[in-house]
Amino acid sequence: MIPMDVMEWLPVWITPFWLIAVGLASGLALLAVVYGLLAALSLVPAIGTLAENRQLATPVAGVLSAVIAGLLCWQYVPQVEPAKYQLHLVLPLIVVGVLCGWGIVYGAWRRTRQEFFLIAKEGPLPYVLGTAAVVMVVGLAGTKLVENPSGILESVKQVNWLDDGTEVISVQLDGVGADLQADEAMFVKIPDLRYDAGRLTEVRIVADKFVRIADAERPADFRMAPVPLQPGEEIYHRSGQMESPPIPPDSDSVYVQNTETDPATVTFTFVRKPIVSQAWTIPFVAVAFALMISAYITFRQAAPRIAAVAMSTAKSEMAQPLYLVLLSLGIVVILVLTIVPFHTMGDDIKMMKDCCMTLIMVLSLVLFVWSAGSTVSEEIEGRTALTVLSKPISRRGFLLGKYTGILMTVLVLFVILGALLAATVSYKPIYDARENSSEDPMWQVTHEEVMSTLPPLTLYFMETMAIGAIAVALATRLPLLPNFIFCFVIYVIGNLTAPLVRSSAGENALVGFVGKLIAVVVPNLNSFSGQAAVDAGISIPPIYLAGAFNYLACFCVMILMFALLLFEDRDLA
C-alpha cells in the first residue's frame, strides 16, 4: 500500500512523465510503421538495391530531400512571427528534409531490413533506448494516477500541425438604406464562418462601424441576446470565462446587423488550441524521438566507413572509467541539488535547474576534451591512426568519425542525466511546497517546469558540440593537457564575447576593433546560454533554437574544415 501522503503528490509528479512516456511510445510506434513500410518497399528489387548504386542513390536522395525540405519551408516558414526571423527556420527544415530524403533511400535498402535489429544493439543506441524504456515503464505505470488521461489523449487530435491554430476572417457588410431607420436594418447571415465552438480557446471580434451580432435573422427567433460592438472596440473571449461567448455555438447561425449607412468591415479572429494544452508534449516527443533514431540509422547506413570509426570510438570511450565516474558524479549531484535549500525566497527551482544544467554541460565538456585527446592525439602519437588509415578510409572520414563517435557518447550522457533532471525538476515544486507548508502544486505546474528545461538543455548540448569541434581540431596537433587549457580559455572568452562587444560600444576605434575581432575569432557562446531564460522564468521560443542551430552549423563546419587542414599534412609515420 502506498502511504496517503505520497498518494497526494504522486499524481502531480507522474503526470509529466506519463505525457513523455506516451510520446516515446508513440515515437517507437511511428518508427515501427515507417520502417515497416520501408522494409516492404525493400522487397521490390529496384528499390531494395538502389542504395547499392551510390551514383544513382545520391541524386535520388537529393531530389527527395529537396522536395521534402521545400514543402516544409513552404508550410512553416511563413508562419514565423515577426517576419524578420523567418530565415532562421530555413536551415533546420533543410536538415530535416535531408534526413528524410536520405532516410527513405537507405531505409528502403534491403541491407537495412536485414540488419535492423542488429543496429538497435550496437553503439550508443541501446543506452538511449534503455533510458527511453525506463521512462516509459515509470510513466505508463502511473496511468491510473493521471488526471483525465482520456481527455489528454483526445486533445492530441486537436494539436495544430500545419498552422498555429489562428484563423482571421474579414466580412464586408453593406450599409443600411437611406429609407430605413438604424433599428430596421436586417441581420445578414455570414456564410463564410466555419468553426468548432468546442475547440475555440480565444475569440476576438473588431468592427469599424457599430454592428450587432446575433444568432438569427429575426428578433423573434433569437436564442441569445444580440452582442453590440462599437467602432474600434474589440470583443475578447477566452474559453473558461464565466461570460457567454459573443458568437453562437453553431457557426451556421451567425448574423450581423450594420446600423450605419456606410459599409462595415467585421474581423473575426479564432484561435484553436487543444482543450488540454499540455497535450502537445506527446506529438512533440514522438517526432523528436523518431527523428533522432532515424538520424542514427541513416548515418550508419549512408556513411558506413565513418560510422564504423564512430562506433568504435563510442564503444571505447563509454568503456573508460572516466565515463562512469562523470556519469555517477552527475547523478549524485543532481539528486543532492534537488533537496538542498538555496534560500532564494521561492526561486529554488530556478537555481536548481541552472546548477544542474551547467553541471551536465561541464561534465560533457570534460568528457569531450578528454576523449578528443585520448582518441585523436594519442592515436596519432602512438601511430594507431596510421593503421586505421591503411584501410579504405580517408583522413577526412577518420576525423569526422572520431568527432561523431565522441558526440554520441556525450549525447548518451546528456540523455541519461537529462532524464534524471526531468524527474527531479518534476518533484522539486512538490518538495518546496511541502518544505514551506503550502499546498501542493497542480500537475500543470510541474509539467511546465519539466518542458521549460528541455530548450536550455538543448542549447547547452549545442555549446558542447561547438567546444567539442574545437577540441578535435586542436587534438590533431596538441596533446591532452594543452588541449584542455586552450578549450578552457576559449570557453571563458567565448562566454564573455557579447559583453566585450557591448562594452566596446562608444569607445575609441581601437577598442571597438579589438572587441569585434575577438567576437569573430572566438565563438559567441552566449548564443547557447539558457541561463537568462531560466533565471527569468520564461520559456525559450523555438525560433531562437533554430537561430542557435544555424550559428552552430556554420561554426562546426568552419572548425572541422580547419581541423581537416591541420590533419591533412600531419606526418603520421
CSV table of N, CA and C in Angstrom, one decimal, residues 158-283:
chain,number,residue,atom,x,y,z
A,158,GLN,N,-6.4,17.4,-31.4
A,158,GLN,CA,-6.6,18.8,-31.6
A,158,GLN,C,-5.4,19.7,-31.8
A,159,VAL,N,-4.2,19.0,-31.6
A,159,VAL,CA,-2.9,19.8,-31.8
A,159,VAL,C,-2.8,20.3,-33.2
A,160,ASN,N,-2.4,21.5,-33.4
A,160,ASN,CA,-2.3,22.1,-34.7
A,160,ASN,C,-0.9,21.7,-35.3
A,161,TRP,N,-1.0,21.0,-36.4
A,161,TRP,CA,0.3,20.5,-37.0
A,161,TRP,C,0.7,21.5,-38.1
A,162,LEU,N,-0.3,22.0,-38.9
A,162,LEU,CA,0.1,22.7,-40.1
A,162,LEU,C,0.0,24.2,-39.9
A,163,ASP,N,-0.5,24.7,-38.8
A,163,ASP,CA,-0.5,26.1,-38.6
A,163,ASP,C,-0.5,26.4,-37.1
A,164,ASP,N,-0.6,27.6,-36.7
A,164,ASP,CA,-0.6,27.9,-35.2
A,164,ASP,C,-1.9,28.0,-34.6
A,165,GLY,N,-3.0,27.5,-35.4
A,165,GLY,CA,-4.3,27.5,-34.8
A,165,GLY,C,-5.0,28.8,-34.9
A,166,THR,N,-4.5,29.8,-35.5
A,166,THR,CA,-5.2,31.1,-35.6
A,166,THR,C,-5.8,31.3,-37.0
A,167,GLU,N,-7.0,31.7,-37.1
A,167,GLU,CA,-7.7,32.0,-38.3
A,167,GLU,C,-8.4,33.4,-38.3
A,168,VAL,N,-8.1,34.2,-39.2
A,168,VAL,CA,-8.6,35.5,-39.3
A,168,VAL,C,-9.5,35.7,-40.5
A,169,ILE,N,-10.8,36.0,-40.3
A,169,ILE,CA,-11.8,36.2,-41.4
A,169,ILE,C,-12.4,37.6,-41.3
A,170,SER,N,-12.3,38.3,-42.4
A,170,SER,CA,-12.9,39.6,-42.5
A,170,SER,C,-14.2,39.6,-43.4
A,171,VAL,N,-15.2,40.2,-42.9
A,171,VAL,CA,-16.5,40.2,-43.6
A,171,VAL,C,-16.9,41.6,-43.9
A,172,GLN,N,-17.4,41.8,-45.1
A,172,GLN,CA,-17.9,43.1,-45.6
A,172,GLN,C,-19.4,43.1,-45.5
A,173,LEU,N,-20.0,44.2,-44.9
A,173,LEU,CA,-21.5,44.3,-44.8
A,173,LEU,C,-21.9,45.7,-45.4
A,174,ASP,N,-22.9,45.6,-46.2
A,174,ASP,CA,-23.5,46.8,-46.8
A,174,ASP,C,-24.1,47.7,-45.7
A,175,GLY,N,-24.2,49.0,-46.0
A,175,GLY,CA,-24.8,49.9,-45.1
A,175,GLY,C,-26.3,49.8,-45.2
A,176,VAL,N,-27.0,50.4,-44.2
A,176,VAL,CA,-28.5,50.4,-44.2
A,176,VAL,C,-28.9,51.4,-45.2
A,177,GLY,N,-30.0,51.2,-45.8
A,177,GLY,CA,-30.6,52.1,-46.8
A,177,GLY,C,-31.0,53.4,-46.2
A,178,ALA,N,-31.0,54.4,-47.1
A,178,ALA,CA,-31.4,55.8,-46.6
A,178,ALA,C,-32.9,55.8,-46.2
A,179,ASP,N,-33.7,55.0,-46.7
A,179,ASP,CA,-35.1,55.0,-46.4
A,179,ASP,C,-35.4,54.2,-45.1
A,180,LEU,N,-34.4,53.6,-44.5
A,180,LEU,CA,-34.7,52.8,-43.3
A,180,LEU,C,-34.0,53.4,-42.0
A,181,GLN,N,-34.6,53.1,-40.9
A,181,GLN,CA,-34.0,53.5,-39.6
A,181,GLN,C,-32.9,52.5,-39.2
A,182,ALA,N,-32.1,53.0,-38.3
A,182,ALA,CA,-31.0,52.1,-37.9
A,182,ALA,C,-31.5,50.8,-37.3
A,183,ASP,N,-32.6,50.9,-36.5
A,183,ASP,CA,-33.1,49.6,-35.9
A,183,ASP,C,-33.8,48.8,-36.8
A,184,GLU,N,-34.0,49.2,-38.1
A,184,GLU,CA,-34.7,48.4,-39.1
A,184,GLU,C,-33.8,47.7,-40.0
A,185,ALA,N,-32.5,47.9,-39.8
A,185,ALA,CA,-31.5,47.2,-40.6
A,185,ALA,C,-31.6,45.7,-40.4
A,186,MET,N,-31.4,44.9,-41.5
A,186,MET,CA,-31.6,43.5,-41.4
A,186,MET,C,-30.3,42.8,-40.8
A,187,PHE,N,-30.5,41.7,-40.2
A,187,PHE,CA,-29.4,40.9,-39.7
A,187,PHE,C,-29.0,40.0,-40.9
A,188,VAL,N,-27.8,40.1,-41.3
A,188,VAL,CA,-27.3,39.4,-42.5
A,188,VAL,C,-26.5,38.1,-42.1
A,189,LYS,N,-26.8,37.0,-42.7
A,189,LYS,CA,-26.1,35.8,-42.3
A,189,LYS,C,-24.7,35.8,-42.9
A,190,ILE,N,-23.8,35.3,-42.1
A,190,ILE,CA,-22.4,35.3,-42.5
A,190,ILE,C,-22.1,33.8,-42.9
A,191,PRO,N,-22.0,33.6,-44.2
A,191,PRO,CA,-21.8,32.2,-44.7
A,191,PRO,C,-20.4,31.6,-44.6
A,192,ASP,N,-19.4,32.5,-44.5
A,192,ASP,CA,-18.0,32.1,-44.6
A,192,ASP,C,-17.4,31.6,-43.3
A,193,LEU,N,-18.1,31.7,-42.2
A,193,LEU,CA,-17.5,31.4,-40.9
A,193,LEU,C,-17.7,29.9,-40.7
A,194,ARG,N,-16.6,29.2,-40.4
A,194,ARG,CA,-16.6,27.8,-40.1
A,194,ARG,C,-15.7,27.6,-38.9
A,195,TYR,N,-16.3,27.2,-37.8
A,195,TYR,CA,-15.6,27.0,-36.5
A,195,TYR,C,-16.3,25.9,-35.7
A,196,ASP,N,-15.4,25.3,-34.9
A,196,ASP,CA,-15.9,24.3,-33.9
A,196,ASP,C,-15.9,25.0,-32.5
A,197,ALA,N,-17.1,25.4,-32.0
A,197,ALA,CA,-17.1,26.1,-30.8
A,197,ALA,C,-16.4,25.4,-29.6
A,198,GLY,N,-16.4,24.1,-29.6
A,198,GLY,CA,-15.8,23.3,-28.5
A,198,GLY,C,-14.3,23.4,-28.5
A,199,ARG,N,-13.7,23.7,-29.7
A,199,ARG,CA,-12.2,23.8,-29.8
A,199,ARG,C,-11.7,25.2,-29.7
A,200,LEU,N,-12.6,26.2,-29.8
A,200,LEU,CA,-12.1,27.6,-29.7
A,200,LEU,C,-11.6,28.0,-28.3
A,201,THR,N,-10.4,28.4,-28.2
A,201,THR,CA,-9.9,28.9,-27.0
A,201,THR,C,-9.9,30.4,-26.8
A,202,GLU,N,-9.9,31.1,-28.0
A,202,GLU,CA,-10.0,32.5,-28.0
A,202,GLU,C,-10.8,33.0,-29.2
A,203,VAL,N,-11.6,34.1,-28.9
A,203,VAL,CA,-12.4,34.7,-30.0
A,203,VAL,C,-12.2,36.2,-29.8
A,204,ARG,N,-11.8,36.9,-30.9
A,204,ARG,CA,-11.6,38.3,-31.0
A,204,ARG,C,-12.4,38.9,-32.1
A,205,ILE,N,-13.2,39.9,-31.9
A,205,ILE,CA,-14.1,40.5,-32.9
A,205,ILE,C,-13.9,42.0,-32.9
A,206,VAL,N,-13.6,42.6,-34.1
A,206,VAL,CA,-13.4,44.0,-34.2
A,206,VAL,C,-14.2,44.5,-35.4
A,207,ALA,N,-14.8,45.7,-35.3
A,207,ALA,CA,-15.6,46.3,-36.4
A,207,ALA,C,-15.2,47.7,-36.5
A,208,ASP,N,-15.3,48.3,-37.8
A,208,ASP,CA,-15.0,49.7,-37.9
A,208,ASP,C,-16.3,50.5,-37.9
A,209,LYS,N,-17.5,49.9,-37.7
A,209,LYS,CA,-18.7,50.6,-37.6
A,209,LYS,C,-19.5,49.9,-36.5
A,210,PHE,N,-20.6,50.6,-36.0
A,210,PHE,CA,-21.4,50.0,-35.0
A,210,PHE,C,-22.2,48.8,-35.6
A,211,VAL,N,-22.0,47.6,-35.1
A,211,VAL,CA,-22.7,46.4,-35.5
A,211,VAL,C,-23.2,45.6,-34.3
A,212,ARG,N,-24.1,44.7,-34.6
A,212,ARG,CA,-24.6,43.8,-33.6
A,212,ARG,C,-24.6,42.4,-34.1
A,213,ILE,N,-24.2,41.5,-33.3
A,213,ILE,CA,-24.1,40.0,-33.6
A,213,ILE,C,-25.2,39.3,-33.0
A,214,ALA,N,-25.9,38.4,-33.7
A,214,ALA,CA,-27.0,37.6,-33.2
A,214,ALA,C,-26.9,36.2,-33.8
A,215,ASP,N,-27.9,35.4,-33.5
A,215,ASP,CA,-27.9,34.0,-33.9
A,215,ASP,C,-29.1,33.7,-34.8
A,216,ALA,N,-29.8,34.7,-35.2
A,216,ALA,CA,-31.0,34.5,-36.1
A,216,ALA,C,-31.2,35.8,-36.9
A,217,GLU,N,-32.1,35.7,-37.9
A,217,GLU,CA,-32.4,36.8,-38.8
A,217,GLU,C,-33.4,37.7,-38.2
A,218,ARG,N,-34.4,37.1,-37.5
A,218,ARG,CA,-35.5,37.9,-36.9
A,218,ARG,C,-35.4,37.9,-35.4
A,219,PRO,N,-35.7,39.1,-34.8
A,219,PRO,CA,-35.6,39.1,-33.3
A,219,PRO,C,-36.5,38.1,-32.6
A,220,ALA,N,-37.6,37.7,-33.2
A,220,ALA,CA,-38.4,36.7,-32.6
A,220,ALA,C,-37.7,35.3,-32.5
A,221,ASP,N,-36.7,35.1,-33.3
A,221,ASP,CA,-36.0,33.8,-33.3
A,221,ASP,C,-34.7,33.8,-32.5
A,222,PHE,N,-34.4,34.9,-31.9
A,222,PHE,CA,-33.2,35.0,-31.1
A,222,PHE,C,-33.1,34.0,-29.9
A,223,ARG,N,-32.0,33.3,-29.8
A,223,ARG,CA,-31.8,32.4,-28.6
A,223,ARG,C,-30.8,33.0,-27.7
A,224,MET,N,-30.0,34.0,-28.2
A,224,MET,CA,-29.0,34.7,-27.4
A,224,MET,C,-29.2,36.2,-27.6
A,225,ALA,N,-28.9,37.0,-26.6
A,225,ALA,CA,-29.1,38.4,-26.7
A,225,ALA,C,-28.1,38.9,-27.7
A,226,PRO,N,-28.5,39.8,-28.7
A,226,PRO,CA,-27.5,40.4,-29.6
A,226,PRO,C,-26.4,41.1,-28.9
A,227,VAL,N,-25.2,40.9,-29.4
A,227,VAL,CA,-24.0,41.5,-28.9
A,227,VAL,C,-23.6,42.8,-29.6
A,228,PRO,N,-23.7,43.9,-29.0
A,228,PRO,CA,-23.3,45.2,-29.7
A,228,PRO,C,-21.8,45.3,-29.7
A,229,LEU,N,-21.3,46.0,-30.8
A,229,LEU,CA,-19.9,46.2,-31.0
A,229,LEU,C,-19.7,47.6,-31.5
A,230,GLN,N,-19.0,48.4,-30.7
A,230,GLN,CA,-18.7,49.8,-31.0
A,230,GLN,C,-17.6,49.8,-32.0
A,231,PRO,N,-17.5,50.9,-32.8
A,231,PRO,CA,-16.4,51.1,-33.8
A,231,PRO,C,-15.1,51.1,-33.1
A,232,GLY,N,-14.2,50.2,-33.6
A,232,GLY,CA,-12.8,50.2,-33.0
A,232,GLY,C,-12.7,49.4,-31.7
A,233,GLU,N,-13.8,49.0,-31.1
A,233,GLU,CA,-13.8,48.2,-29.9
A,233,GLU,C,-13.6,46.7,-30.2
A,234,GLU,N,-12.8,46.0,-29.4
A,234,GLU,CA,-12.5,44.6,-29.6
A,234,GLU,C,-13.3,43.8,-28.5
A,235,ILE,N,-14.0,42.8,-29.0
A,235,ILE,CA,-14.6,41.9,-28.1
A,235,ILE,C,-13.7,40.7,-28.0
A,236,TYR,N,-13.3,40.4,-26.7
A,236,TYR,CA,-12.4,39.3,-26.5
A,236,TYR,C,-13.0,38.3,-25.5
A,237,HIS,N,-13.0,37.0,-25.9
A,237,HIS,CA,-13.5,36.0,-25.1
A,237,HIS,C,-12.5,34.8,-25.1
A,238,ARG,N,-12.3,34.2,-23.9
A,238,ARG,CA,-11.4,33.1,-23.8
A,238,ARG,C,-12.2,31.9,-23.1
A,239,SER,N,-12.0,30.7,-23.6
A,239,SER,CA,-12.7,29.6,-23.1
A,239,SER,C,-12.4,29.4,-21.6
A,240,GLY,N,-13.5,29.1,-20.8
A,240,GLY,CA,-13.4,29.0,-19.4
A,240,GLY,C,-13.8,30.2,-18.6
A,241,GLN,N,-14.1,31.4,-19.3
A,241,GLN,CA,-14.6,32.5,-18.7
A,241,GLN,C,-16.1,32.3,-18.3
A,242,MET,N,-16.5,33.1,-17.4
A,242,MET,CA,-17.9,33.0,-16.9
A,242,MET,C,-18.9,33.6,-17.9
A,243,GLU,N,-18.4,34.6,-18.6
A,243,GLU,CA,-19.3,35.2,-19.6
A,243,GLU,C,-19.6,34.3,-20.8
A,244,SER,N,-20.8,34.5,-21.4
A,244,SER,CA,-21.1,33.7,-22.5
A,244,SER,C,-20.3,34.2,-23.7
A,245,PRO,N,-20.0,33.3,-24.6
A,245,PRO,CA,-19.2,33.7,-25.8
A,245,PRO,C,-20.0,34.6,-26.7
A,246,PRO,N,-19.4,35.5,-27.5
A,246,PRO,CA,-20.1,36.5,-28.3
A,246,PRO,C,-20.6,36.0,-29.6
A,247,ILE,N,-20.4,34.7,-29.8
A,247,ILE,CA,-20.8,34.1,-31.1
A,247,ILE,C,-21.7,32.9,-30.8
A,248,PRO,N,-22.6,32.5,-31.7
A,248,PRO,CA,-23.5,31.3,-31.4
A,248,PRO,C,-22.6,30.0,-31.4
A,249,PRO,N,-23.1,29.0,-30.8
A,249,PRO,CA,-22.4,27.7,-30.8
A,249,PRO,C,-22.3,27.1,-32.2
A,250,ASP,N,-23.3,27.4,-33.0
A,250,ASP,CA,-23.4,26.9,-34.4
A,250,ASP,C,-22.8,27.9,-35.3
A,251,SER,N,-21.8,27.6,-36.1
A,251,SER,CA,-21.2,28.5,-37.0
A,251,SER,C,-22.1,28.9,-38.2
A,252,ASP,N,-23.1,28.1,-38.4
A,252,ASP,CA,-24.1,28.3,-39.5
A,252,ASP,C,-25.2,29.3,-39.0
A,253,SER,N,-25.1,29.8,-37.8
A,253,SER,CA,-26.1,30.7,-37.3
A,253,SER,C,-25.6,32.0,-36.9
A,254,VAL,N,-24.6,32.6,-37.6
A,254,VAL,CA,-24.0,33.9,-37.2
A,254,VAL,C,-24.6,34.9,-38.1
A,255,TYR,N,-25.3,35.9,-37.5
A,255,TYR,CA,-25.9,37.0,-38.2
A,255,TYR,C,-25.4,38.3,-37.7
A,256,VAL,N,-25.1,39.3,-38.6
A,256,VAL,CA,-24.6,40.6,-38.2
A,256,VAL,C,-25.4,41.7,-38.8
A,257,GLN,N,-25.7,42.7,-37.9
A,257,GLN,CA,-26.5,43.8,-38.4
A,257,GLN,C,-25.6,45.1,-38.4
A,258,ASN,N,-25.6,45.7,-39.6
A,258,ASN,CA,-24.9,47.0,-39.7
A,258,ASN,C,-25.9,48.1,-39.6
A,259,THR,N,-25.8,49.0,-38.6
A,259,THR,CA,-26.8,50.0,-38.3
A,259,THR,C,-26.4,51.3,-38.9
A,260,GLU,N,-25.3,51.4,-39.7
A,260,GLU,CA,-24.9,52.7,-40.3
A,260,GLU,C,-25.1,52.6,-41.8
A,261,THR,N,-25.1,53.8,-42.4
A,261,THR,CA,-25.3,53.9,-43.8
A,261,THR,C,-24.0,53.5,-44.6
A,262,ASP,N,-22.8,53.6,-44.0
A,262,ASP,CA,-21.6,53.2,-44.7
A,262,ASP,C,-21.4,51.8,-44.6
A,263,PRO,N,-20.7,51.1,-45.5
A,263,PRO,CA,-20.3,49.7,-45.4
A,263,PRO,C,-19.4,49.5,-44.1
A,264,ALA,N,-19.6,48.3,-43.5
A,264,ALA,CA,-18.8,47.9,-42.3
A,264,ALA,C,-18.0,46.7,-42.6
A,265,THR,N,-16.8,46.7,-41.9
A,265,THR,CA,-15.9,45.6,-42.0
A,265,THR,C,-15.8,45.0,-40.6
A,266,VAL,N,-16.1,43.7,-40.5
A,266,VAL,CA,-16.1,43.0,-39.2
A,266,VAL,C,-15.0,41.9,-39.4
A,267,THR,N,-14.1,41.9,-38.4
A,267,THR,CA,-13.0,40.9,-38.5
A,267,THR,C,-13.1,40.0,-37.3
A,268,PHE,N,-13.2,38.7,-37.6
A,268,PHE,CA,-13.3,37.6,-36.6
A,268,PHE,C,-11.9,36.9,-36.6
A,269,THR,N,-11.4,36.8,-35.4
A,269,THR,CA,-10.2,36.0,-35.1
A,269,THR,C,-10.4,34.9,-34.2
A,270,PHE,N,-10.2,33.7,-34.8
A,270,PHE,CA,-10.5,32.4,-34.0
A,270,PHE,C,-9.1,31.8,-33.7
A,271,VAL,N,-8.9,31.4,-32.4
A,271,VAL,CA,-7.7,30.7,-32.0
A,271,VAL,C,-8.2,29.3,-31.5
A,272,ARG,N,-7.6,28.3,-32.2
A,272,ARG,CA,-8.0,26.9,-31.9
A,272,ARG,C,-6.8,26.2,-31.2
A,273,LYS,N,-7.0,25.8,-30.0
A,273,LYS,CA,-5.9,25.1,-29.2
A,273,LYS,C,-6.6,23.8,-28.6
A,274,PRO,N,-5.7,22.9,-28.3
A,274,PRO,CA,-6.3,21.7,-27.6
A,274,PRO,C,-6.9,22.0,-26.3
A,275,ILE,N,-7.9,21.3,-25.9
A,275,ILE,CA,-8.6,21.5,-24.6
A,275,ILE,C,-7.6,21.4,-23.5
A,276,VAL,N,-6.8,20.4,-23.5
A,276,VAL,CA,-5.7,20.2,-22.6
A,276,VAL,C,-4.4,20.7,-23.3
A,277,SER,N,-4.0,21.9,-23.1
A,277,SER,CA,-2.9,22.5,-23.8
A,277,SER,C,-1.6,21.7,-23.7
A,278,GLN,N,-1.4,21.0,-22.6
A,278,GLN,CA,-0.2,20.2,-22.4
A,278,GLN,C,-0.1,19.0,-23.3
A,279,ALA,N,-1.2,18.7,-24.1
A,279,ALA,CA,-1.2,17.5,-24.9
A,279,ALA,C,-0.2,17.6,-26.1
A,280,TRP,N,0.3,18.8,-26.4
A,280,TRP,CA,1.3,19.0,-27.4
A,280,TRP,C,2.6,18.2,-27.1
A,281,THR,N,2.8,17.9,-25.8
A,281,THR,CA,4.0,17.2,-25.4
A,281,THR,C,4.1,15.9,-26.1
A,282,ILE,N,3.0,15.2,-26.3
A,282,ILE,CA,3.0,13.8,-26.8
A,282,ILE,C,3.5,13.8,-28.3
A,283,PRO,N,2.9,14.6,-29.2
A,283,PRO,CA,3.5,14.5,-30.6
A,283,PRO,C,4.8,15.1,-30.7
